[in-house]
XYZ file of C-alpha atoms in Angstrom:
661
model
C -16.056 49.413 -21.567
C -14.825 51.781 -18.742
C -10.950 51.822 -18.522
C -9.589 52.111 -15.039
C -5.824 52.746 -14.594
C -4.169 50.132 -12.044
C -2.560 51.705 -9.064
C -0.404 49.875 -6.378
C -0.977 52.662 -3.997
C -2.790 51.903 -0.652
C -6.626 51.327 -1.515
C -8.383 53.652 0.918
C -12.094 53.611 0.276
C -13.635 56.990 0.416
C -16.845 58.042 2.004
C -17.220 61.586 3.612
C -19.974 61.659 6.013
C -20.709 65.000 7.837
C -23.511 63.977 9.972
C -26.090 66.541 11.272
C -28.413 65.451 14.143
C -31.706 66.762 13.973
C -33.281 68.213 17.229
C -33.507 65.172 19.671
C -36.659 66.198 21.196
C -38.102 69.721 20.101
C -35.722 72.291 18.856
C -34.319 73.078 22.104
C -30.889 72.872 23.749
C -30.268 69.218 25.101
C -28.601 69.122 28.398
C -27.296 66.132 30.591
C -26.711 65.997 34.543
C -22.986 65.941 35.530
C -21.479 65.839 38.818
C -22.392 68.264 41.474
C -26.238 68.137 40.620
C -25.803 70.410 37.773
C -26.805 70.152 34.017
C -24.372 70.394 31.246
C -25.651 72.234 28.226
C -24.683 70.426 24.934
C -26.521 70.864 21.373
C -29.489 72.171 19.902
C -29.242 70.103 16.849
C -26.790 68.592 14.246
C -26.420 68.843 10.402
C -25.534 66.375 7.770
C -23.621 65.652 4.619
C -22.640 62.103 3.523
C -20.445 61.639 0.607
C -19.201 58.256 -0.779
C -16.825 57.841 -3.548
C -16.225 54.204 -4.990
C -16.353 54.754 -8.926
C -13.372 56.450 -9.922
C -12.309 57.775 -13.523
C -8.795 56.552 -13.098
C -8.106 55.053 -9.579
C -9.217 51.804 -9.144
C -12.832 51.309 -8.318
C -13.830 50.798 -4.552
C -16.786 48.418 -4.794
C -18.032 48.896 -1.024
C -17.451 52.392 -0.486
C -21.055 53.723 -1.606
C -22.706 50.883 0.267
C -20.527 51.468 3.451
C -21.779 55.171 3.216
C -25.480 54.154 3.124
C -25.154 51.674 5.806
C -23.417 54.631 8.087
C -25.938 57.029 6.702
C -28.950 54.727 7.592
C -27.450 54.151 11.057
C -27.677 57.692 11.843
C -30.870 58.448 10.413
C -32.457 55.753 12.580
C -30.917 57.606 15.564
C -32.590 60.944 14.956
C -29.824 62.118 12.865
C -30.698 63.888 9.427
C -28.162 62.896 6.746
C -27.711 64.166 3.302
C -25.827 61.503 1.033
C -23.622 62.482 -1.978
C -21.877 59.957 -4.055
C -18.921 59.923 -6.282
C -18.179 63.909 -6.292
C -15.607 65.248 -8.496
C -13.068 67.646 -6.773
C -15.009 71.076 -7.548
C -18.173 69.325 -6.295
C -16.625 68.035 -3.081
C -14.817 71.510 -2.434
C -18.179 73.239 -3.036
C -19.900 70.985 -0.567
C -17.457 71.677 2.057
C -17.384 75.412 1.508
C -21.423 75.580 1.534
C -21.645 73.224 4.775
C -19.105 75.980 6.466
C -21.213 78.756 5.417
C -24.658 77.356 6.037
C -24.616 74.506 8.711
C -21.177 75.507 10.400
C -22.366 78.784 11.717
C -24.485 77.495 14.653
C -22.366 77.181 17.869
C -24.448 74.648 19.750
C -24.367 72.209 17.293
C -22.532 68.659 17.113
C -20.998 67.696 13.780
C -19.420 64.369 12.869
C -17.424 63.907 9.822
C -16.682 60.432 8.418
C -14.376 59.687 5.596
C -13.144 56.501 3.831
C -11.718 56.120 0.477
C -8.409 56.349 -1.787
C -5.814 58.385 -0.289
C -2.071 59.267 -0.962
C 0.767 60.181 1.324
C 4.306 61.395 0.176
C 7.220 63.469 1.310
C 7.148 66.784 -0.263
C 10.218 69.002 -0.987
C 10.676 70.376 2.602
C 11.235 66.815 3.900
C 7.752 66.674 6.008
C 5.047 64.169 4.976
C 1.536 65.214 3.535
C -1.579 63.307 2.807
C -4.422 63.665 0.417
C -8.026 62.455 -0.125
C -8.946 61.682 -3.473
C -12.133 62.506 -5.393
C -13.409 60.839 -8.213
C -11.913 62.862 -10.906
C -8.285 63.037 -9.466
C -5.639 61.914 -11.837
C -2.880 59.569 -10.532
C 0.021 61.365 -9.212
C 2.627 59.607 -11.379
C 0.607 60.374 -14.621
C -0.263 64.034 -13.949
C 1.419 65.617 -10.982
C -0.062 68.896 -11.917
C -3.557 67.490 -12.117
C -3.187 65.517 -8.928
C -2.085 68.824 -6.913
C -5.110 70.672 -8.537
C -7.751 68.070 -7.384
C -6.487 66.027 -4.607
C -7.663 67.454 -1.229
C -4.917 68.183 1.510
C -5.732 66.624 4.748
C -4.412 69.994 6.313
C -7.271 71.633 4.294
C -9.650 69.398 6.193
C -8.358 70.293 9.595
C -8.734 73.897 8.570
C -12.293 72.985 7.420
C -12.937 71.673 11.243
C -11.623 74.927 12.564
C -13.915 77.027 10.567
C -16.941 75.510 11.874
C -18.324 77.548 14.642
C -20.103 74.276 16.319
C -18.215 73.759 19.588
C -18.164 69.913 18.972
C -16.619 68.136 15.985
C -15.530 64.585 15.556
C -13.691 63.769 12.269
C -13.404 59.823 11.627
C -11.326 58.434 8.787
C -11.927 54.873 7.676
C -8.432 55.172 5.889
C -4.698 54.704 6.469
C -2.114 57.718 6.127
C 0.358 59.239 8.278
C -1.837 61.761 9.826
C 0.850 64.567 10.334
C -1.809 67.153 10.344
C -3.079 65.934 13.541
C -1.924 66.068 17.206
C -1.861 62.629 18.402
C -2.425 61.603 22.198
C -3.831 58.693 24.288
C -7.735 58.590 24.220
C -8.227 59.221 27.669
C -11.411 58.225 29.664
C -12.987 60.280 32.313
C -16.280 60.870 33.783
C -18.282 63.698 31.932
C -17.983 66.890 33.690
C -18.476 70.611 32.744
C -14.952 70.631 30.832
C -16.597 68.363 28.497
C -18.622 71.230 26.918
C -15.737 73.126 26.021
C -14.928 73.267 22.413
C -13.149 70.555 20.788
C -11.832 68.842 17.624
C -11.169 65.073 17.748
C -9.880 62.836 14.967
C -9.863 59.072 14.676
C -8.060 57.187 11.916
C -8.726 53.551 10.919
C -4.965 52.986 10.247
C -1.227 54.198 9.848
C 0.442 54.858 6.736
C 0.841 52.048 4.571
C -1.670 49.775 6.157
C -4.240 48.397 3.833
C -7.760 48.713 4.788
C -10.034 45.826 4.186
C -12.793 46.120 1.613
C -15.061 44.681 4.144
C -14.319 47.394 6.757
C -13.316 46.247 10.213
C -13.248 50.238 11.259
C -16.814 50.699 10.036
C -18.028 47.538 11.615
C -16.877 48.465 15.028
C -17.697 52.029 14.949
C -21.374 50.986 14.584
C -21.196 48.345 17.098
C -19.376 51.020 19.515
C -22.197 53.497 18.821
C -24.737 50.920 19.571
C -23.419 50.859 23.115
C -20.263 48.786 23.073
C -18.222 52.017 23.427
C -19.532 53.168 26.741
C -16.715 52.032 28.574
C -17.226 53.777 31.828
C -21.081 52.603 31.736
C -22.626 56.137 32.435
C -25.280 55.790 29.472
C -23.128 57.984 27.227
C -20.529 57.621 24.577
C -17.747 60.214 24.228
C -15.377 60.937 21.321
C -12.377 59.794 23.751
C -14.433 56.600 24.887
C -14.984 55.735 20.937
C -11.245 56.311 20.221
C -9.996 54.223 23.043
C -12.691 51.401 21.894
C -11.951 51.468 18.319
C -8.043 51.245 18.731
C -8.546 48.252 21.056
C -11.070 46.304 18.853
C -9.639 47.047 15.518
C -6.135 45.950 16.555
C -7.295 42.764 18.290
C -9.576 41.711 15.250
C -6.973 42.319 12.727
C -4.196 40.540 14.716
C -2.448 43.723 14.797
C -2.083 44.623 11.152
C -4.246 47.632 11.400
C -3.541 50.383 13.952
C -6.341 53.104 14.527
C -4.980 56.448 15.831
C -6.511 59.161 18.164
C -5.929 62.847 17.964
C -7.149 66.143 19.337
C -6.495 69.594 17.746
C -3.138 71.124 18.318
C -4.834 74.326 19.430
C -5.477 74.229 23.047
C -8.641 76.299 22.648
C -10.101 73.550 20.380
C -8.802 70.554 22.550
C -10.572 70.915 26.057
C -13.934 69.524 25.567
C -15.252 65.802 24.415
C -18.034 65.023 21.920
C -20.898 63.368 23.427
C -23.331 61.139 21.660
C -26.493 61.396 23.293
C -28.683 58.310 24.045
C -31.872 58.419 21.751
C -34.695 56.020 20.691
C -33.662 54.234 17.635
C -36.600 54.917 15.152
C -37.620 52.566 12.477
C -37.695 53.898 8.766
C -39.986 51.149 7.632
C -43.666 51.864 6.372
C -46.565 49.535 6.470
C -48.400 49.460 3.241
C -52.358 48.815 2.674
C -54.068 48.952 -0.473
C -57.962 48.586 -0.452
C -59.340 47.819 -3.836
C -62.536 47.816 -5.621
C -63.226 45.151 -6.652
C -61.965 43.391 -3.437
C -60.665 40.431 -5.134
C -58.470 42.708 -7.354
C -54.742 41.495 -7.512
C -52.218 43.987 -6.189
C -48.454 44.112 -7.410
C -45.512 46.251 -6.625
C -43.730 46.086 -10.166
C -40.281 47.786 -8.863
C -39.506 45.209 -6.300
C -39.370 41.536 -5.951
C -41.617 40.617 -2.936
C -44.974 39.928 -3.419
C -47.562 42.362 -1.964
C -49.349 41.431 1.458
C -51.575 43.705 3.302
C -49.442 45.548 5.952
C -46.034 44.696 4.499
C -42.919 46.654 5.751
C -41.344 48.777 3.077
C -38.416 51.268 3.309
C -39.271 54.864 2.230
C -39.314 55.653 -1.379
C -41.239 55.468 -4.409
C -43.241 52.094 -5.607
C -44.933 51.390 -8.832
C -48.280 49.957 -7.881
C -50.583 47.626 -10.486
C -53.915 46.571 -9.621
C -55.980 44.406 -11.960
C -58.979 42.273 -12.135
C -60.789 40.068 -14.454
C -63.100 42.218 -16.818
C -61.608 45.506 -15.415
C -58.924 48.137 -16.684
C -55.767 47.575 -15.137
C -54.457 50.649 -13.158
C -50.828 51.589 -12.523
C -49.585 54.423 -10.544
C -46.611 55.475 -8.627
C -46.805 56.240 -4.796
C -44.592 57.725 -2.448
C -44.000 56.566 1.185
C -42.564 58.671 4.032
C -40.643 57.467 6.833
C -42.274 56.157 10.009
C -46.069 56.216 8.904
C -48.258 53.623 7.589
C -49.674 54.284 4.143
C -53.435 53.293 3.097
C -54.408 53.703 -0.435
C -57.880 52.948 -2.205
C -57.962 52.217 -5.709
C -61.133 51.607 -7.719
C -60.914 49.773 -11.124
C -63.301 50.756 -14.070
C -65.199 47.947 -15.714
C -63.576 46.997 -19.239
C -65.826 47.695 -22.322
C -66.241 44.463 -24.344
C -64.297 44.363 -27.409
C -63.439 41.827 -30.090
C -60.256 39.845 -29.794
C -57.797 41.491 -32.560
C -56.287 38.612 -34.657
C -52.377 39.097 -35.545
C -51.952 38.666 -39.161
C -49.151 36.548 -40.484
C -47.327 33.386 -39.051
C -46.104 33.867 -35.676
C -43.441 31.400 -34.032
C -44.189 29.589 -30.984
C -45.815 26.309 -29.693
C -47.808 28.401 -26.912
C -49.931 31.133 -27.779
C -52.619 33.304 -25.930
C -50.760 34.448 -22.726
C -51.629 38.077 -22.161
C -48.564 40.267 -21.916
C -48.362 43.533 -20.018
C -49.665 45.616 -23.006
C -52.766 43.254 -23.374
C -51.158 41.700 -26.647
C -50.577 37.795 -26.836
C -47.326 36.547 -26.001
C -45.351 34.080 -27.929
C -43.358 31.159 -26.990
C -40.847 29.122 -28.939
C -39.354 25.686 -28.277
C -36.348 26.889 -26.245
C -38.797 28.372 -23.902
C -38.213 32.075 -24.962
C -41.104 34.524 -24.337
C -41.854 37.337 -26.728
C -44.312 40.190 -26.207
C -45.835 42.486 -29.063
C -44.861 46.047 -29.281
C -47.404 48.034 -31.014
C -46.134 50.729 -33.542
C -45.707 54.338 -32.569
C -43.635 57.454 -32.334
C -41.179 58.679 -29.446
C -38.323 61.006 -28.881
C -35.132 59.179 -28.988
C -31.887 60.377 -27.272
C -31.434 62.757 -24.519
C -31.772 66.477 -24.197
C -28.677 68.777 -23.924
C -27.710 69.310 -20.358
C -29.588 66.180 -18.993
C -26.541 64.467 -18.083
C -26.227 62.179 -21.383
C -23.863 62.929 -24.086
C -25.452 65.678 -26.448
C -23.435 64.717 -29.454
C -23.961 61.140 -29.092
C -27.569 61.246 -27.592
C -28.930 64.006 -29.825
C -32.625 64.166 -29.375
C -34.739 63.384 -32.628
C -38.345 62.149 -33.109
C -38.591 58.478 -34.428
C -41.571 56.573 -35.661
C -41.645 52.773 -35.508
C -44.157 51.914 -38.456
C -44.201 48.203 -37.877
C -45.068 46.168 -34.644
C -42.648 43.689 -33.470
C -42.370 40.862 -30.887
C -39.441 41.368 -28.391
C -38.092 38.754 -26.168
C -38.874 39.375 -22.499
C -35.518 38.434 -21.073
C -31.992 38.007 -22.391
C -30.980 35.118 -24.250
C -29.929 32.585 -21.406
C -26.885 30.156 -21.043
C -29.234 27.169 -21.391
C -30.862 28.561 -24.508
C -27.253 29.166 -26.404
C -26.100 25.598 -25.026
C -28.972 24.109 -27.051
C -27.546 25.995 -30.230
C -24.173 24.482 -29.719
C -25.312 20.973 -28.974
C -27.571 21.198 -32.129
C -24.930 22.529 -34.454
C -21.381 21.664 -32.779
C -20.837 25.357 -33.716
C -17.094 25.884 -33.273
C -16.789 29.426 -34.489
C -17.037 31.323 -30.920
C -14.708 34.194 -31.767
C -13.761 34.883 -28.261
C -12.255 31.349 -27.921
C -10.701 31.486 -31.404
C -9.420 34.794 -31.534
C -8.447 37.727 -29.312
C -10.314 36.572 -26.109
C -13.153 38.126 -23.866
C -13.024 41.539 -22.038
C -13.172 40.659 -18.247
C -13.242 42.590 -15.099
C -9.752 41.759 -13.582
C -8.262 42.577 -10.190
C -8.654 46.388 -9.158
C -11.701 46.605 -11.366
C -9.539 46.918 -14.413
C -11.154 45.624 -18.007
C -8.594 43.060 -19.558
C -8.942 41.278 -22.874
C -8.180 37.605 -21.880
C -7.537 34.934 -24.402
C -9.276 31.433 -24.310
C -12.265 32.759 -22.528
C -15.474 31.486 -24.144
C -19.168 31.806 -23.601
C -19.003 28.600 -21.228
C -15.771 29.600 -19.391
C -15.664 30.263 -15.742
C -16.178 33.977 -15.113
C -14.115 36.396 -13.036
C -17.043 37.000 -10.926
C -17.944 33.453 -10.165
C -17.507 31.677 -6.827
C -18.802 28.974 -4.830
C -21.614 31.101 -3.654
C -22.629 32.522 -6.965
C -22.001 30.266 -9.713
C -23.106 30.626 -13.246
C -26.529 28.809 -13.908
C -28.442 28.030 -17.207
C -30.699 31.186 -16.512
C -27.836 33.519 -16.410
C -27.507 35.573 -19.468
C -24.932 34.296 -21.945
C -22.024 36.681 -22.345
C -18.607 36.338 -24.048
C -20.484 36.197 -27.406
C -19.789 38.551 -30.348
C -22.212 40.179 -32.573
C -21.107 37.771 -35.143
C -21.753 34.818 -32.910
C -25.308 36.090 -32.174
C -25.712 36.130 -35.985
C -24.958 32.518 -35.988
C -27.431 31.800 -33.190
C -30.168 33.607 -35.011
C -29.757 31.910 -38.223
C -29.830 28.565 -36.605
C -33.080 29.652 -34.756
C -34.852 30.995 -37.622
C -34.196 27.688 -39.595
C -35.497 25.710 -36.517
C -38.686 27.719 -35.802
C -39.617 28.706 -39.325
C -39.956 32.455 -38.261
C -37.724 35.562 -38.624
C -35.647 36.150 -35.849
C -33.310 38.998 -35.351
C -31.562 41.601 -33.246
C -33.614 44.690 -32.568
C -32.476 47.690 -34.312
C -31.317 50.655 -31.926
C -34.511 52.507 -32.321
C -36.766 49.517 -31.627
C -34.725 48.815 -28.449
C -34.834 52.361 -26.916
C -38.551 52.505 -27.720
C -39.145 49.258 -26.019
C -37.027 50.055 -23.231
C -38.663 53.424 -22.543
C -42.081 51.837 -22.814
C -43.839 55.267 -23.343
C -41.927 57.175 -20.853
C -39.685 60.191 -21.264
C -37.654 60.090 -18.156
C -33.942 58.492 -17.949
C -35.178 55.053 -16.979
C -38.543 53.453 -17.875
C -38.873 53.518 -13.984
C -38.555 57.244 -13.605
C -36.086 59.677 -12.657
C -34.125 57.413 -10.514
C -33.146 53.913 -10.809
C -33.269 51.633 -7.696
C -31.144 48.531 -7.401
C -34.438 46.485 -6.784
C -35.186 47.547 -10.490
C -32.043 46.844 -12.132
C -28.611 45.264 -11.733
C -25.758 48.158 -11.719
C -22.751 49.080 -9.805
C -23.299 52.508 -8.405
C -25.534 55.502 -8.781
C -23.079 57.671 -10.735
C -22.338 61.433 -10.140
C -25.087 62.716 -12.549
C -28.163 61.420 -10.292
C -27.275 63.196 -6.906
C -30.489 63.495 -6.089
C -31.272 59.654 -6.318
C -28.882 58.497 -3.291
C -31.431 56.264 -1.941
C -31.958 54.263 -4.976
C -28.715 52.564 -4.770
C -28.744 50.088 -1.970
C -27.084 46.916 -3.315
C -23.916 46.000 -4.968
C -23.997 42.706 -6.625
C -20.837 43.007 -8.587
C -21.799 40.104 -11.071
C -24.727 39.309 -13.554
C -27.737 37.823 -12.017
C -30.296 35.200 -13.606
C -32.468 36.771 -16.154
C -35.897 38.026 -14.873
C -34.835 38.275 -11.162
C -35.961 42.041 -10.875
C -38.996 43.785 -11.850
C -39.799 44.359 -15.348
C -40.492 47.600 -17.094
C -44.147 48.608 -17.744
C -44.192 46.605 -21.166
C -43.002 43.652 -19.213
C -39.455 43.629 -20.511
C -36.915 42.437 -17.953
C -33.325 43.657 -17.490
C -33.569 46.572 -20.218
C -31.471 48.613 -17.726
C -28.410 46.825 -16.343
C -27.393 43.099 -15.880
C -25.727 42.908 -19.105
C -25.671 45.221 -22.164
C -27.183 43.924 -25.481
C -26.143 43.801 -28.939
C -28.359 45.614 -31.415
C -28.529 45.299 -35.423
C -27.061 48.630 -36.305
C -23.545 49.854 -37.104
C -22.660 52.733 -34.826
C -22.911 56.327 -36.242
C -24.020 59.721 -35.106
C -27.949 60.060 -35.104
C -29.561 61.808 -38.274
C -30.395 65.466 -38.293
C -34.313 65.544 -38.166
C -37.059 62.880 -37.721
C -36.636 59.415 -38.917
C -38.720 56.423 -39.619
C -37.811 52.780 -39.008
C -34.107 53.867 -38.828
C -31.645 51.077 -39.203
C -28.234 52.761 -39.007
C -25.733 53.302 -41.732
C -24.715 50.472 -44.232
C -21.499 49.958 -42.889
C -19.152 50.867 -40.065
C -16.572 49.717 -37.655
C -18.584 49.129 -34.427
C -22.021 47.736 -33.712
C -24.323 49.147 -31.051
C -24.904 48.012 -27.572
C -27.876 49.085 -25.109
C -28.835 48.839 -21.821
C -25.791 49.167 -19.277
C -24.528 46.395 -17.231
C -23.569 44.909 -13.936
C -20.421 46.845 -13.557
C -21.408 50.257 -14.827
C -23.126 53.205 -13.046
C -26.783 54.302 -13.462
C -25.940 56.627 -16.036
C -24.663 53.804 -18.325
C -28.156 52.303 -17.701
C -30.251 55.062 -19.169
C -32.790 54.485 -21.785
C -30.864 56.721 -24.147
C -27.384 55.540 -23.304
C -25.287 54.241 -26.227
C -22.316 52.085 -26.257
C -20.529 50.144 -29.040
C -17.981 47.316 -29.963
C -16.421 45.843 -33.001
C -18.516 42.935 -34.196
C -15.799 40.561 -33.368
C -15.464 41.747 -29.668
C -16.818 39.848 -26.643
C -17.077 40.738 -23.123
C -18.535 39.319 -19.792
C -20.774 42.221 -19.750
C -22.510 41.701 -22.998
C -25.162 39.572 -24.110
C -28.231 39.874 -26.562
C -31.974 39.669 -26.687
C -33.997 38.852 -29.984
C -37.096 40.163 -31.852
C -39.692 38.410 -34.130
C -40.688 40.171 -37.221
C -44.092 39.287 -38.822
C -43.641 38.247 -42.424
């Protein structure tokens, strides 16, 4: 499990948003009328970089950071801003992004730049008695644990002030959704005045969400009123424009009122008079919808259309966010067709899909005894689905070969995920969903099984306050979970967790006797083969993993080009089968809860392998699939996890396979 060191330092969620507007009409300088009948020339355009850090290596995780970054980014994109989003950068990645921005986007004078920051921060008194502030990248160590490493990786607020002065753009507004001393800034009242010719002078303005030591709420009040203010509430002199000074005045007033005085925003201008004369001006623009209406015409006309990677049912003209969608079109007597489509912002999309007639063929009879009371339901691969008396559904996976593991340099662990070809020589049935609370309860009720190891031994690993995993004694499969609340209680359809590998074996023995069939955990190779479903990308859905497709907690630094995929943080497991299945109709193979496999953990063998089953002995059993509290990298098809067979976690469950006799 991910280890996070607990810190009692102020939690300052980190998002860095350097917002760059697109040209607001054509690529011409925008001007506005001012007193005296003259026009005030402002900006040709703006540039944008959005950085959010919430999944720290050592500092406590900040669950809302990335979501807040995306909300702010979406807000500005809808208002004709072009925004690039970067999440969870390490120190070098963040420093490079700032340097690149100065060299590339920061050389245009007639450009407005907004810098938005929220995240972990640190203030302290240094040797000469002055106070200093730092922002904390993902890989920065804790100060008390590694002072030298902290100095190397934390970013001094003075360096960010220097960054703002290196930009040639005349107007720069820096917003910090954080609390620190801010001694790098020169504070003054946020004066209100009518826009005049002096407003076009160069300016560097800074607004901080709180003073040093003030706790910033995870549900950011500062962000809430920032967006409300820019929607129009911060136009305090009613001239149709919002200035940086108006925004500062508005945020100070509203945040202090709503928080009953426990959070005090601060407003400042650059101490250099040459960069303190003007005022940032937000220009009124038409709010643009990013949604796209999708139309699919089919031949035959009565064909069924599904979008496999989202929950809502397809309807002609349905509105969708820009992105990639996995279409499936099927009709009786025709060959089913699947294809990925891309929807661009702001334009309706129409597709025409023709299905070929399916050639007549004899129904294949599966040899051997198959478990289940119901048979004959078609699976996503065209094979019979099987059901047992507990309501478990299994689909048949045909034999085949695939490349198991990850290539070096792909973001995986080359030593742990070494690529090698594997052949699965025998077909098997695999459960479409993870074993649920209700199904496991039937086992307990039927057997009176009292051997649950998490209850009797060391306990279950749970996610405690501050995002730290702790082993808590007395927590069993049916105990109240750390994530439970009145709004999100555990149900019979949730995956069972806090069960060890040994507990899963007891369940399997009971079910095999009850059904008269051979149940088992999948081998690691079978699991990855079924998860990939014929794909070679990091996920069975492609290069990126959407939160419409999987339940996980952050996109992760290795998938910086997938920023739009991570839109929803759930912070808990969800009911099985709630999200889209993979191409072989298996649900939650990526995320939700990790799943026990049959194998002992060991390095992969050299060269190709057929039906590998792992070593004959070991100390830890393999788990696969990632879970609700890990990032996207942890959910890759090739990602490996392991725990001792007598360990349990509220992020680990299991699914079963059925083998032919």
